């Protein structure tokens, strides 16, 4: 089943920033670019998300030593972020990103010597485990898609959480946050537990549905 509650552009900005801040640059790029389930595609005039996705591309390609692709990403990011300066949502600070891009274009090996700047939104540096459910769901689904876990497990967990009177404090929300925030070694364990919870709830739904067949 799918979760019919759409994520917003603000959710995508926050989720991408949180993933970026813990070094999940590929996850951040996919969310900003709208390339994973639940993540809204950026509007044609959304220069901020376009610029951030290109920034993440520059970071990823730079860390791989793919300088041509990295510099092209940096150039695209600089252009898009310059266009977004007057229209960026309040609370989103891209100044440090623009400084890093300028330094990177002058000396691409800066990507190998030091990590890119962390992103600040509303005077905070978000991480996946601290996000509201609507944003952490984007990170968790992007992670599942990226590493080969079943994203439908995460999507159903989010739906079950939202069916509660207090979605943010359900066990489902807790496990979704834990999965989004876990390191590579812990994620299989967290996903196994989350999947078991979801499977139990799915069986309950099937039992109820069978009563009316």
mmCIF file of C-alpha atoms in Angstrom:
data_model
loop_
_atom_site.group_PDB
_atom_site.id
_atom_site.type_symbol
_atom_site.label_atom_id
_atom_site.label_comp_id
_atom_site.label_asym_id
_atom_site.label_seq_id
_atom_site.Cartn_x
_atom_site.Cartn_y
_atom_site.Cartn_z
ATOM 1 C CA UNK A 1 0.000 0.000 0.000
ATOM 2 C CA UNK A 2 1.039 3.589 -0.444
ATOM 3 C CA UNK A 3 0.849 6.571 1.849
ATOM 4 C CA UNK A 4 -1.434 9.154 0.255
ATOM 5 C CA UNK A 5 -0.185 12.076 2.361
ATOM 6 C CA UNK A 6 2.085 14.084 0.047
ATOM 7 C CA UNK A 7 5.422 15.366 1.249
ATOM 8 C CA UNK A 8 6.073 19.060 0.748
ATOM 9 C CA UNK A 9 9.005 20.949 -0.695
ATOM 10 C CA UNK A 10 9.842 22.048 2.857
ATOM 11 C CA UNK A 11 9.957 18.376 3.903
ATOM 12 C CA UNK A 12 12.318 17.611 1.013
ATOM 13 C CA UNK A 13 14.612 20.522 1.858
ATOM 14 C CA UNK A 14 14.758 19.467 5.503
ATOM 15 C CA UNK A 15 15.202 15.762 4.774
ATOM 16 C CA UNK A 16 17.958 16.395 2.243
ATOM 17 C CA UNK A 17 19.768 18.708 4.640
ATOM 18 C CA UNK A 18 19.561 16.124 7.429
ATOM 19 C CA UNK A 19 20.941 13.368 5.204
ATOM 20 C CA UNK A 20 23.716 15.679 4.010
ATOM 21 C CA UNK A 21 24.660 16.609 7.569
ATOM 22 C CA UNK A 22 25.417 12.986 8.456
ATOM 23 C CA UNK A 23 27.423 12.387 5.284
ATOM 24 C CA UNK A 24 24.680 10.622 3.293
ATOM 25 C CA UNK A 25 25.344 12.763 0.230
ATOM 26 C CA UNK A 26 23.816 10.310 -2.243
ATOM 27 C CA UNK A 27 20.614 10.172 -0.191
ATOM 28 C CA UNK A 28 20.508 13.967 0.051
ATOM 29 C CA UNK A 29 20.937 14.332 -3.701
ATOM 30 C CA UNK A 30 18.166 11.832 -4.460
ATOM 31 C CA UNK A 31 15.733 13.598 -2.112
ATOM 32 C CA UNK A 32 16.499 17.098 -3.396
ATOM 33 C CA UNK A 33 16.192 15.877 -6.983
ATOM 34 C CA UNK A 34 12.865 14.159 -6.228
ATOM 35 C CA UNK A 35 14.140 10.786 -7.429
ATOM 36 C CA UNK A 36 12.908 8.549 -4.596
ATOM 37 C CA UNK A 37 9.417 7.383 -3.538
ATOM 38 C CA UNK A 38 7.447 9.988 -1.552
ATOM 39 C CA UNK A 39 9.858 12.811 -2.475
ATOM 40 C CA UNK A 40 8.101 15.528 -4.495
ATOM 41 C CA UNK A 41 9.756 16.501 -7.753
ATOM 42 C CA UNK A 42 11.174 20.028 -7.631
ATOM 43 C CA UNK A 43 9.141 22.598 -9.518
ATOM 44 C CA UNK A 44 10.653 24.023 -12.686
ATOM 45 C CA UNK A 45 11.383 27.272 -10.864
ATOM 46 C CA UNK A 46 12.714 25.644 -7.671
ATOM 47 C CA UNK A 47 16.287 26.860 -8.061
ATOM 48 C CA UNK A 48 17.149 26.086 -4.446
ATOM 49 C CA UNK A 49 16.488 22.346 -4.620
ATOM 50 C CA UNK A 50 18.019 22.175 -8.089
ATOM 51 C CA UNK A 51 21.108 23.923 -6.785
ATOM 52 C CA UNK A 52 21.388 21.735 -3.700
ATOM 53 C CA UNK A 53 21.026 18.564 -5.784
ATOM 54 C CA UNK A 54 23.807 19.790 -8.084
ATOM 55 C CA UNK A 55 25.914 20.660 -5.023
ATOM 56 C CA UNK A 56 25.504 17.096 -3.751
ATOM 57 C CA UNK A 57 26.497 15.814 -7.190
ATOM 58 C CA UNK A 58 29.656 17.930 -7.054
ATOM 59 C CA UNK A 59 30.464 16.552 -3.600
ATOM 60 C CA UNK A 60 29.913 12.938 -4.646
ATOM 61 C CA UNK A 61 31.847 13.180 -7.912
ATOM 62 C CA UNK A 62 34.627 15.162 -6.253
ATOM 63 C CA UNK A 63 35.067 12.505 -3.578
ATOM 64 C CA UNK A 64 35.354 9.912 -6.356
ATOM 65 C CA UNK A 65 37.961 11.994 -8.183
ATOM 66 C CA UNK A 66 35.664 12.493 -11.173
ATOM 67 C CA UNK A 67 36.721 16.098 -11.602
ATOM 68 C CA UNK A 68 35.008 16.932 -14.891
ATOM 69 C CA UNK A 69 31.596 15.820 -13.665
ATOM 70 C CA UNK A 70 32.195 17.400 -10.259
ATOM 71 C CA UNK A 71 33.102 20.788 -11.729
ATOM 72 C CA UNK A 72 30.070 20.672 -14.028
ATOM 73 C CA UNK A 73 27.893 19.969 -10.983
ATOM 74 C CA UNK A 74 29.504 22.820 -9.073
ATOM 75 C CA UNK A 75 28.906 25.233 -11.945
ATOM 76 C CA UNK A 76 25.243 24.191 -12.168
ATOM 77 C CA UNK A 77 24.886 24.522 -8.403
ATOM 78 C CA UNK A 78 26.393 28.013 -8.320
ATOM 79 C CA UNK A 79 24.114 29.202 -11.109
ATOM 80 C CA UNK A 80 20.955 27.742 -9.559
ATOM 81 C CA UNK A 81 21.733 28.969 -6.048
ATOM 82 C CA UNK A 82 22.450 32.456 -7.361
ATOM 83 C CA UNK A 83 18.997 32.427 -8.962
ATOM 84 C CA UNK A 84 17.448 31.253 -5.692
ATOM 85 C CA UNK A 85 18.988 33.922 -3.455
ATOM 86 C CA UNK A 86 16.014 36.265 -3.723
ATOM 87 C CA UNK A 87 13.338 33.558 -3.542
ATOM 88 C CA UNK A 88 14.740 30.967 -1.118
ATOM 89 C CA UNK A 89 12.414 30.030 1.751
ATOM 90 C CA UNK A 90 13.027 31.835 4.996
ATOM 91 C CA UNK A 91 15.367 29.919 7.263
ATOM 92 C CA UNK A 92 17.390 28.205 4.529
ATOM 93 C CA UNK A 93 20.997 29.408 4.577
ATOM 94 C CA UNK A 94 22.984 28.474 1.466
ATOM 95 C CA UNK A 95 25.830 30.940 2.080
ATOM 96 C CA UNK A 96 28.271 28.296 3.311
ATOM 97 C CA UNK A 97 27.442 26.119 0.312
ATOM 98 C CA UNK A 98 28.132 28.954 -2.105
ATOM 99 C CA UNK A 99 31.481 29.646 -0.408
ATOM 100 C CA UNK A 100 32.425 25.965 -0.633
ATOM 101 C CA UNK A 101 31.471 25.824 -4.315
ATOM 102 C CA UNK A 102 33.679 28.830 -5.074
ATOM 103 C CA UNK A 103 36.591 27.215 -3.219
ATOM 104 C CA UNK A 104 35.950 23.895 -4.957
ATOM 105 C CA UNK A 105 35.986 25.410 -8.418
ATOM 106 C CA UNK A 106 39.293 27.124 -7.605
ATOM 107 C CA UNK A 107 40.796 23.908 -6.174
ATOM 108 C CA UNK A 108 38.730 20.739 -6.792
ATOM 109 C CA UNK A 109 40.879 18.631 -4.480
ATOM 110 C CA UNK A 110 39.293 20.474 -1.558
ATOM 111 C CA UNK A 111 36.595 17.766 -1.806
ATOM 112 C CA UNK A 112 39.176 15.135 -0.861
ATOM 113 C CA UNK A 113 40.797 17.120 1.930
ATOM 114 C CA UNK A 114 37.760 18.118 3.957
ATOM 115 C CA UNK A 115 34.014 17.477 4.151
ATOM 116 C CA UNK A 116 31.559 19.986 2.701
ATOM 117 C CA UNK A 117 29.844 22.399 5.090
ATOM 118 C CA UNK A 118 26.896 21.216 7.128
ATOM 119 C CA UNK A 119 23.587 22.825 6.220
ATOM 120 C CA UNK A 120 21.680 25.138 8.496
ATOM 121 C CA UNK A 121 17.883 25.483 8.424
ATOM 122 C CA UNK A 122 16.106 27.775 10.860
ATOM 123 C CA UNK A 123 19.354 28.181 12.835
ATOM 124 C CA UNK A 124 19.620 24.424 13.324
ATOM 125 C CA UNK A 125 21.691 21.670 11.720
ATOM 126 C CA UNK A 126 19.096 18.898 11.253
ATOM 127 C CA UNK A 127 19.892 15.186 11.409
ATOM 128 C CA UNK A 128 17.577 12.315 10.392
ATOM 129 C CA UNK A 129 16.734 11.159 13.910
ATOM 130 C CA UNK A 130 15.419 14.587 14.915
ATOM 131 C CA UNK A 131 13.041 15.255 12.024
ATOM 132 C CA UNK A 132 9.253 15.323 11.983
ATOM 133 C CA UNK A 133 7.759 12.155 10.543
ATOM 134 C CA UNK A 134 6.950 13.770 7.189
ATOM 135 C CA UNK A 135 10.636 14.564 6.606
ATOM 136 C CA UNK A 136 12.284 11.542 8.215
ATOM 137 C CA UNK A 137 10.045 9.346 6.048
ATOM 138 C CA UNK A 138 11.753 10.789 2.963
ATOM 139 C CA UNK A 139 15.180 9.913 4.344
ATOM 140 C CA UNK A 140 14.121 6.403 5.362
ATOM 141 C CA UNK A 141 12.500 5.633 2.005
ATOM 142 C CA UNK A 142 15.510 6.992 0.121
ATOM 143 C CA UNK A 143 17.835 4.861 2.257
ATOM 144 C CA UNK A 144 15.750 1.734 1.675
ATOM 145 C CA UNK A 145 15.657 2.388 -2.066
ATOM 146 C CA UNK A 146 19.378 3.050 -2.184
ATOM 147 C CA UNK A 147 20.559 -0.027 -0.280
ATOM 148 C CA UNK A 148 18.034 -2.556 -1.567
ATOM 149 C CA UNK A 149 15.619 -2.808 1.355
ATOM 150 C CA UNK A 150 11.904 -2.796 0.540
ATOM 151 C CA UNK A 151 10.733 0.847 0.580
ATOM 152 C CA UNK A 152 7.109 -0.313 0.881
ATOM 153 C CA UNK A 153 7.892 -1.459 4.426
ATOM 154 C CA UNK A 154 8.842 2.101 5.332
ATOM 155 C CA UNK A 155 5.886 3.567 3.443
ATOM 156 C CA UNK A 156 3.450 1.291 5.271
ATOM 157 C CA UNK A 157 5.100 2.061 8.616
ATOM 158 C CA UNK A 158 4.565 5.768 7.974
ATOM 159 C CA UNK A 159 0.937 5.105 7.062
ATOM 160 C CA UNK A 160 0.355 3.116 10.249
ATOM 161 C CA UNK A 161 1.937 5.897 12.292
ATOM 162 C CA UNK A 162 -0.340 8.460 10.681
ATOM 163 C CA UNK A 163 -3.385 6.333 11.476
ATOM 164 C CA UNK A 164 -2.646 6.958 15.165
ATOM 165 C CA UNK A 165 -3.970 9.870 17.208
ATOM 166 C CA UNK A 166 -0.355 10.838 17.953
ATOM 167 C CA UNK A 167 1.660 9.900 14.845
ATOM 168 C CA UNK A 168 4.955 11.459 15.912
ATOM 169 C CA UNK A 169 5.245 9.332 19.062
ATOM 170 C CA UNK A 170 4.190 5.919 17.754
ATOM 171 C CA UNK A 171 6.551 2.950 17.707
ATOM 172 C CA UNK A 172 6.353 3.094 13.925
ATOM 173 C CA UNK A 173 7.616 6.678 13.868
ATOM 174 C CA UNK A 174 10.383 5.769 16.305
ATOM 175 C CA UNK A 175 11.570 2.880 14.146
ATOM 176 C CA UNK A 176 11.387 4.943 10.952
ATOM 177 C CA UNK A 177 13.585 7.583 12.611
ATOM 178 C CA UNK A 178 15.946 4.925 13.949
ATOM 179 C CA UNK A 179 16.276 3.412 10.471
ATOM 180 C CA UNK A 180 16.898 6.784 8.837
ATOM 181 C CA UNK A 181 19.495 7.680 11.469
ATOM 182 C CA UNK A 182 21.273 4.326 11.828
ATOM 183 C CA UNK A 183 24.751 3.657 10.526
ATOM 184 C CA UNK A 184 25.344 1.006 7.882
ATOM 185 C CA UNK A 185 26.096 -1.678 10.461
ATOM 186 C CA UNK A 186 22.895 -1.130 12.446
ATOM 187 C CA UNK A 187 20.437 -0.607 9.602
ATOM 188 C CA UNK A 188 19.840 -4.300 8.831
ATOM 189 C CA UNK A 189 18.894 -4.917 12.472
ATOM 190 C CA UNK A 190 16.567 -1.912 12.637
ATOM 191 C CA UNK A 191 14.975 -2.791 9.302
ATOM 192 C CA UNK A 192 14.355 -6.375 10.409
ATOM 193 C CA UNK A 193 12.485 -5.140 13.479
ATOM 194 C CA UNK A 194 10.559 -2.535 11.518
ATOM 195 C CA UNK A 195 9.644 -5.101 8.884
ATOM 196 C CA UNK A 196 8.359 -7.527 11.537
ATOM 197 C CA UNK A 197 6.104 -4.815 13.003
ATOM 198 C CA UNK A 198 4.758 -3.920 9.576
ATOM 199 C CA UNK A 199 4.129 -7.561 8.663
ATOM 200 C CA UNK A 200 2.068 -8.039 11.832
ATOM 201 C CA UNK A 201 -0.042 -4.994 11.004
ATOM 202 C CA UNK A 202 -0.486 -6.141 7.415
ATOM 203 C CA UNK A 203 -1.757 -9.522 8.628
ATOM 204 C CA UNK A 204 -4.287 -7.753 10.859
ATOM 205 C CA UNK A 205 -5.511 -5.765 7.854
ATOM 206 C CA UNK A 206 -5.793 -8.936 5.798
ATOM 207 C CA UNK A 207 -7.753 -10.668 8.579
ATOM 208 C CA UNK A 208 -10.191 -7.760 8.805
ATOM 209 C CA UNK A 209 -10.525 -7.619 5.036
ATOM 210 C CA UNK A 210 -11.230 -11.359 4.950
ATOM 211 C CA UNK A 211 -14.235 -10.911 7.234
ATOM 212 C CA UNK A 212 -15.993 -8.994 4.463
ATOM 213 C CA UNK A 213 -15.108 -11.287 1.556
#
